[in-house]
Coordinates of C-alpha atoms in Angstrom, one line a residue:
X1 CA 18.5 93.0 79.3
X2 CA 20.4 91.0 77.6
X3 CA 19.4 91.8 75.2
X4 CA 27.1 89.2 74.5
X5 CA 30.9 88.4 73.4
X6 CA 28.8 88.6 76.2
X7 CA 29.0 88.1 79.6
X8 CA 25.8 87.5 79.8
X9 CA 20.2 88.6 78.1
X10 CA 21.3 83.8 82.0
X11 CA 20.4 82.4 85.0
X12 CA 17.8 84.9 83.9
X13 CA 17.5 88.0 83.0
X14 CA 15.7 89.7 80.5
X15 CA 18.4 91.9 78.9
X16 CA 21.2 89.7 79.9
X17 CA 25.1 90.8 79.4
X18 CA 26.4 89.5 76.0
X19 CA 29.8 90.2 74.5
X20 CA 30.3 91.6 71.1
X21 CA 31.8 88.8 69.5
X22 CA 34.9 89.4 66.8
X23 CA 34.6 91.5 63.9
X24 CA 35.4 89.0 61.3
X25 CA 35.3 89.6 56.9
X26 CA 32.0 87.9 57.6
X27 CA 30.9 91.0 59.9
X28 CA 29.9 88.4 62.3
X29 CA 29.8 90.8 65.1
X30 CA 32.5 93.4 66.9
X31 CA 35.0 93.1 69.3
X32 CA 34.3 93.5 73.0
X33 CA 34.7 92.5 76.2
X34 CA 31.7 90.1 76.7
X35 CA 30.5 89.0 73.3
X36 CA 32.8 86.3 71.3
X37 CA 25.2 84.8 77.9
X38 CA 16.4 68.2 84.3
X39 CA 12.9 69.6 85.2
X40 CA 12.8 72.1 87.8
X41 CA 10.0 71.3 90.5
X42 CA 11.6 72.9 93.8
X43 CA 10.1 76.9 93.9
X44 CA 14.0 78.0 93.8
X45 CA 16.7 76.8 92.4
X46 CA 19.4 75.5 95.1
X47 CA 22.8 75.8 95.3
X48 CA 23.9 72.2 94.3
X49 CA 21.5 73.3 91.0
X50 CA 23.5 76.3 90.4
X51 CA 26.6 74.4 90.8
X52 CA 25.5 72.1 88.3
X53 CA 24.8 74.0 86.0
X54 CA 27.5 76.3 85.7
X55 CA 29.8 72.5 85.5
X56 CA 27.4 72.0 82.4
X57 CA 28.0 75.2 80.5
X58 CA 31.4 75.2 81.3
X59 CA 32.0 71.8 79.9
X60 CA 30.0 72.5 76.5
X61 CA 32.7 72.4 73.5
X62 CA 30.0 71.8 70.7
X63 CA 26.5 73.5 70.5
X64 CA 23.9 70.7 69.5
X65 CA 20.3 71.3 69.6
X66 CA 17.8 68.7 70.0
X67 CA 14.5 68.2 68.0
X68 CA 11.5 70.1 68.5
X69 CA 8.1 70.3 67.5
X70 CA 7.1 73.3 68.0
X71 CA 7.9 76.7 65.7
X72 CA 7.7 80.3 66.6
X73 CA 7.9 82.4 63.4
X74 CA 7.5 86.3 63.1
X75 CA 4.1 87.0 62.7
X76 CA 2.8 84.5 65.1
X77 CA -0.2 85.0 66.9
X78 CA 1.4 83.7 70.0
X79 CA 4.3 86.1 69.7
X80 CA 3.0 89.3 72.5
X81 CA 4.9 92.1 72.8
X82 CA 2.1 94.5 74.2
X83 CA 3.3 92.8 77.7
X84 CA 7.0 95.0 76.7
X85 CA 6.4 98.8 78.2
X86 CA 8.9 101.8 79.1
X87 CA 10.8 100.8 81.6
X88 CA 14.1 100.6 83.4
X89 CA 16.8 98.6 84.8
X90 CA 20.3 97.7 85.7
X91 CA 22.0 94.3 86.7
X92 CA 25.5 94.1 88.6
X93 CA 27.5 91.4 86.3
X94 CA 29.7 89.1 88.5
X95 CA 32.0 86.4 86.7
X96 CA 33.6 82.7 88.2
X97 CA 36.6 81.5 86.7
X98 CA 36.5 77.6 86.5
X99 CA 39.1 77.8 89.5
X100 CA 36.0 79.7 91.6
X101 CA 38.4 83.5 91.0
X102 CA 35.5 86.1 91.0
X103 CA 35.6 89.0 88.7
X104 CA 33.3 92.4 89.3
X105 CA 32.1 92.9 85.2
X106 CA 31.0 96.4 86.4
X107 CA 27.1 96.9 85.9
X108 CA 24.5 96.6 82.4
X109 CA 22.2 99.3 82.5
X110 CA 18.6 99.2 80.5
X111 CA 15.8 101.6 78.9
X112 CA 13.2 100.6 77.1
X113 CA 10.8 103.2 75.9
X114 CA 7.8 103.0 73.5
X115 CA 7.8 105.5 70.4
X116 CA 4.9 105.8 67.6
X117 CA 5.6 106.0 64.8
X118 CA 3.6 105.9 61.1
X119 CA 0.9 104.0 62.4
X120 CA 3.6 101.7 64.3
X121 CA 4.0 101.5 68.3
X122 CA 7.9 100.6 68.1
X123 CA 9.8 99.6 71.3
X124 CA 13.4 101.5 71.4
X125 CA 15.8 99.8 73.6
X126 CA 18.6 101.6 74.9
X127 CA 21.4 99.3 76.8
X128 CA 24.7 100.5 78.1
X129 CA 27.3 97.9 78.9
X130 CA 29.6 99.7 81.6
X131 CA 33.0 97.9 83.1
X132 CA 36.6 98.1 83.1
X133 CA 37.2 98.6 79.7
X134 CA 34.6 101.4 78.7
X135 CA 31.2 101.3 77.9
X136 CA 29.5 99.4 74.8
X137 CA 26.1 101.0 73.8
X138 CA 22.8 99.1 72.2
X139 CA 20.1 100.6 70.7
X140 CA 16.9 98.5 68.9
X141 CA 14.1 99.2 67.5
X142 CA 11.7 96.5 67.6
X143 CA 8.0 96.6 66.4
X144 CA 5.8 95.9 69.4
X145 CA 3.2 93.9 68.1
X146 CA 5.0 91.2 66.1
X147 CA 8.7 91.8 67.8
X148 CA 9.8 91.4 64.2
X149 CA 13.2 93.7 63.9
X150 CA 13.9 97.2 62.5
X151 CA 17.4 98.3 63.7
X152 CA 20.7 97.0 65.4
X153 CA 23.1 99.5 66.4
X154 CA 26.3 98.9 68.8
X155 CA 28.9 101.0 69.5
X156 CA 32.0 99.6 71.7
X157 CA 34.9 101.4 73.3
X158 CA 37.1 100.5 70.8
X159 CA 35.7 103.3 68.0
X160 CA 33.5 100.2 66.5
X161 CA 30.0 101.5 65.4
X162 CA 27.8 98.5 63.8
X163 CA 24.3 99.2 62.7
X164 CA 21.7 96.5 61.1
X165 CA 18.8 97.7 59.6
X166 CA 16.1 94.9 58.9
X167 CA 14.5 94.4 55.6
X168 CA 12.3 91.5 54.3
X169 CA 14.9 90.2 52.2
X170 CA 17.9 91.5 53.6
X171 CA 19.9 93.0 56.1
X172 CA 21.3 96.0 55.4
X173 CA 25.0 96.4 57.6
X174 CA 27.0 99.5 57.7
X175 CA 30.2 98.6 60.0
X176 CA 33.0 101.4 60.8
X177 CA 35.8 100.5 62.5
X178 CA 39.4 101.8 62.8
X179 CA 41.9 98.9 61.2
X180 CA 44.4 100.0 63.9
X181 CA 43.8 101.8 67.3
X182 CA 44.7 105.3 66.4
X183 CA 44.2 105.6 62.9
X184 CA 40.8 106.6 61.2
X185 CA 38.1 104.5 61.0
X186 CA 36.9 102.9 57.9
X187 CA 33.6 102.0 56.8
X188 CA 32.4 98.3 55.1
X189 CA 29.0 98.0 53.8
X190 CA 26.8 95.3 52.6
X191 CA 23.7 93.6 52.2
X192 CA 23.2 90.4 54.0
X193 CA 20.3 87.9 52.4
X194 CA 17.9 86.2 54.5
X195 CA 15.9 83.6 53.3
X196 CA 13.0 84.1 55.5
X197 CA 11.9 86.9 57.9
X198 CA 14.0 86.2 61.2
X199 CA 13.7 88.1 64.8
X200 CA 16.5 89.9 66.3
X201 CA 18.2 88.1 69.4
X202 CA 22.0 88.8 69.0
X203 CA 21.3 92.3 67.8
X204 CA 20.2 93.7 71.4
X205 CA 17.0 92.0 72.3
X206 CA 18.3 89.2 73.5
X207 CA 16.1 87.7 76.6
X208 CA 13.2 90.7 76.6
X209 CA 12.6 89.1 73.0
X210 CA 11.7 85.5 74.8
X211 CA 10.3 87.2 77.1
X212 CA 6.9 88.0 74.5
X213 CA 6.9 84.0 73.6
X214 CA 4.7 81.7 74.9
X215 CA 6.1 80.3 78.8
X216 CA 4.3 77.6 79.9
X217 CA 6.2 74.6 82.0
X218 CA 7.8 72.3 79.8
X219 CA 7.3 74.0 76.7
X220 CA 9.9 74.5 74.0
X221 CA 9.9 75.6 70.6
X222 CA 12.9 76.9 67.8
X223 CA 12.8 80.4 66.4
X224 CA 14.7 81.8 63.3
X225 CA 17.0 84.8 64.3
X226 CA 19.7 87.1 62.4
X227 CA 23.1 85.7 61.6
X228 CA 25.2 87.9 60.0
X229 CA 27.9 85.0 58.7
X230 CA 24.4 82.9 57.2
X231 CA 21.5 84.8 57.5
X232 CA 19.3 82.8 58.9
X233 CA 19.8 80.2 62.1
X234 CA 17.8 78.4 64.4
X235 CA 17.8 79.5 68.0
X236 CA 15.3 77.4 70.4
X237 CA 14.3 78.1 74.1
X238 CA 12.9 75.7 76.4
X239 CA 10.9 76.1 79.8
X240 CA 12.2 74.8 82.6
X241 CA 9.3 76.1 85.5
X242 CA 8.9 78.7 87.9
X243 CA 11.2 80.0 90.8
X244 CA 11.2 83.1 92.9
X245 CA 14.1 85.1 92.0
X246 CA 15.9 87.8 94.2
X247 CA 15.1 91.3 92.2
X248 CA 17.7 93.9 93.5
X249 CA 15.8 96.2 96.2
X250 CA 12.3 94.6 95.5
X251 CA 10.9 91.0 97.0
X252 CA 11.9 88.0 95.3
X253 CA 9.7 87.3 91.9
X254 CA 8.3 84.5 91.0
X255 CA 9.7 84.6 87.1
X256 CA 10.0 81.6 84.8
X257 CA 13.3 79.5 84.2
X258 CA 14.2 79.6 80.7
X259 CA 16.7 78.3 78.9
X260 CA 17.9 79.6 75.7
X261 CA 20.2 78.1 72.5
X262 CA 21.8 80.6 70.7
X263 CA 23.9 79.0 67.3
X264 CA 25.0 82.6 66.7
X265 CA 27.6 82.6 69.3
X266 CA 26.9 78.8 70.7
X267 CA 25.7 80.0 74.0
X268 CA 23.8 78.4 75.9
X269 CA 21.4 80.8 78.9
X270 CA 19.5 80.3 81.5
X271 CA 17.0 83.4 81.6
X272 CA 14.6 84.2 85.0
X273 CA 12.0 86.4 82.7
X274 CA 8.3 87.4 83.8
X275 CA 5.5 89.0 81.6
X276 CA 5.4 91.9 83.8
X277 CA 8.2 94.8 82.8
X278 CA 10.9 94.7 83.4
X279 CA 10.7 91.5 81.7
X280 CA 14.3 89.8 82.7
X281 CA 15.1 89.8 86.0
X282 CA 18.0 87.4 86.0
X283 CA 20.8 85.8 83.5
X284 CA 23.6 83.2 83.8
X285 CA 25.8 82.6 81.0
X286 CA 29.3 80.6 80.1
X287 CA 31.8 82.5 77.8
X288 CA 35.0 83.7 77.4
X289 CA 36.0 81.0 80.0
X290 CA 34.3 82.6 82.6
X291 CA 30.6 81.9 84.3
X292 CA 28.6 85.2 84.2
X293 CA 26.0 86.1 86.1
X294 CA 23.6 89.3 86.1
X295 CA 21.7 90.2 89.4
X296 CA 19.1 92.3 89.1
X297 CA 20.1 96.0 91.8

């Protein structure tokens, strides 16, 4: 789902709505609307939790991440994407102002298909972020076994068109964009080292990638992912426990609460992912000064 200047792959979801963030001369990301998303032991989370919580993300003004022990690298044997299949989805994105003011963010739409090809079984994401302002498009391709990254592509409303494609050394970013609104766009290439093979969370996976990690309650582990300004940075996700979820026009699933550190964009989400597809049924995230959240219809 997420898969933000995002509004949201967090309470939990597992495509969430994120925001393109700036396009910067470090290609850091594009502009859009949405990008710039204690131990639980109750079976749902209640409203003085949720109230909480968004007072905590709300309140973050520096992204910190605490030590961990564990390490998920590509290649993995705990890393299982055969639990990813073709499937659909769409989650209504609703935002709070710190003042309570409640904004309709229009609706995230996503497809995710399996395609072969040379010897490879590669999932193909498809995501289309619809509201006010126009439409912003994802498209990954992901290799299902190891979830290690192929392509990147996002195009916004705004005549940006951004496309990553994933080497073992590099990553390879073609950006076009129009300097001013009107005129013709122009393109800036470049090669962008990575020291290390890294997944893909910013580019479009987002919570669907977490979603093939290891969940287990109180588990919690860091995981290299792309970053366009550095290469390489340290994401980690963390566990929280089980709750049953509402699931649009389905019965409330019981999906696992997991909370995810992005340095890319310092976000910080709270995911409601399952190893059944769709994957990510729910997503709360803090940005933009606004509290997102992405309800599964």
């Amino acid at each position: 789902m997420v898969e933000s200047s995002r509004r949201g792959d967090s309470k939990i979801a597992c495509v969430s709505s994120f925001p393109l963030a700036a396009l910067s001369n470090s290609d850091t990301a594009m502009n859009g609307r949405r990008w710039q998303t204690a131990p639980m032991r109750q079976n749902r989370i209640s409203p003085p939790f949720s109230h909480c919580l968004l007072l905590v993300l709300f309140s973050v003004t520096a992204f910190a991440q605490g030590p961990t022990t564990e390490v998920i690298l590509p290649g993995d044997a705990r890393v299982d994407g055969s639990i990813i299949r073709a499937a659909t989805n769409a989650w209504k994105m609703t935002g709070t102002s710190p003042g309570g003011r409640r904004t309709d963010g229009g609706v995230w739409r996503d497809k995710i298909e399996l395609v072969e090809r040379s010897g490879l079984t590669i999932i193909r994401r498809t995501q289309l972020d619809s509201g006010p302002e126009g439409t912003t498009t994802f498209i990954t391709e992901t290799d299902q076994k190891k979830l290690t990254p192929i392509l990147a592509e996002v195009t916004t409303p705004g005549g940006l068109h951004r496309v990553w494609k994933f080497e073992s050394d590099h990553v390879h970013s073609v950006v076009n964009a129009p300097s001013k609104p009107g005129e013709a766009a122009r393109t800036r290439e470049s090669d962008i080292a990575i020291s290390q093979p890294v997944f893909d969370f910013d580019g479009g996976m987002f919570g669907l990638l977490v979603a093939g990690f290891p969940l287990q309650e109180n588990f919690s582990a860091k995981f290299p992912v792309f970053d366009p300004r550095n290469g390489v940075a340290w994401a980690t996700y963390t566990v929280i426990g089980r709750e049953r979820v509402p699931a649009g026009k389905k019965r409330p699933i019981e999906a696992w609460t997991v909370e995810v550190r992005d340095p890319v964009r310092l976000a910080r989400m709270i995911f409601s992912l399952t190893k059944e597809p769709p994957c990510v049924i729910r997503l709360q995230e803090a940005g933009e000064g606004m509290f997102w959240v992405f309800d599964m219809i």
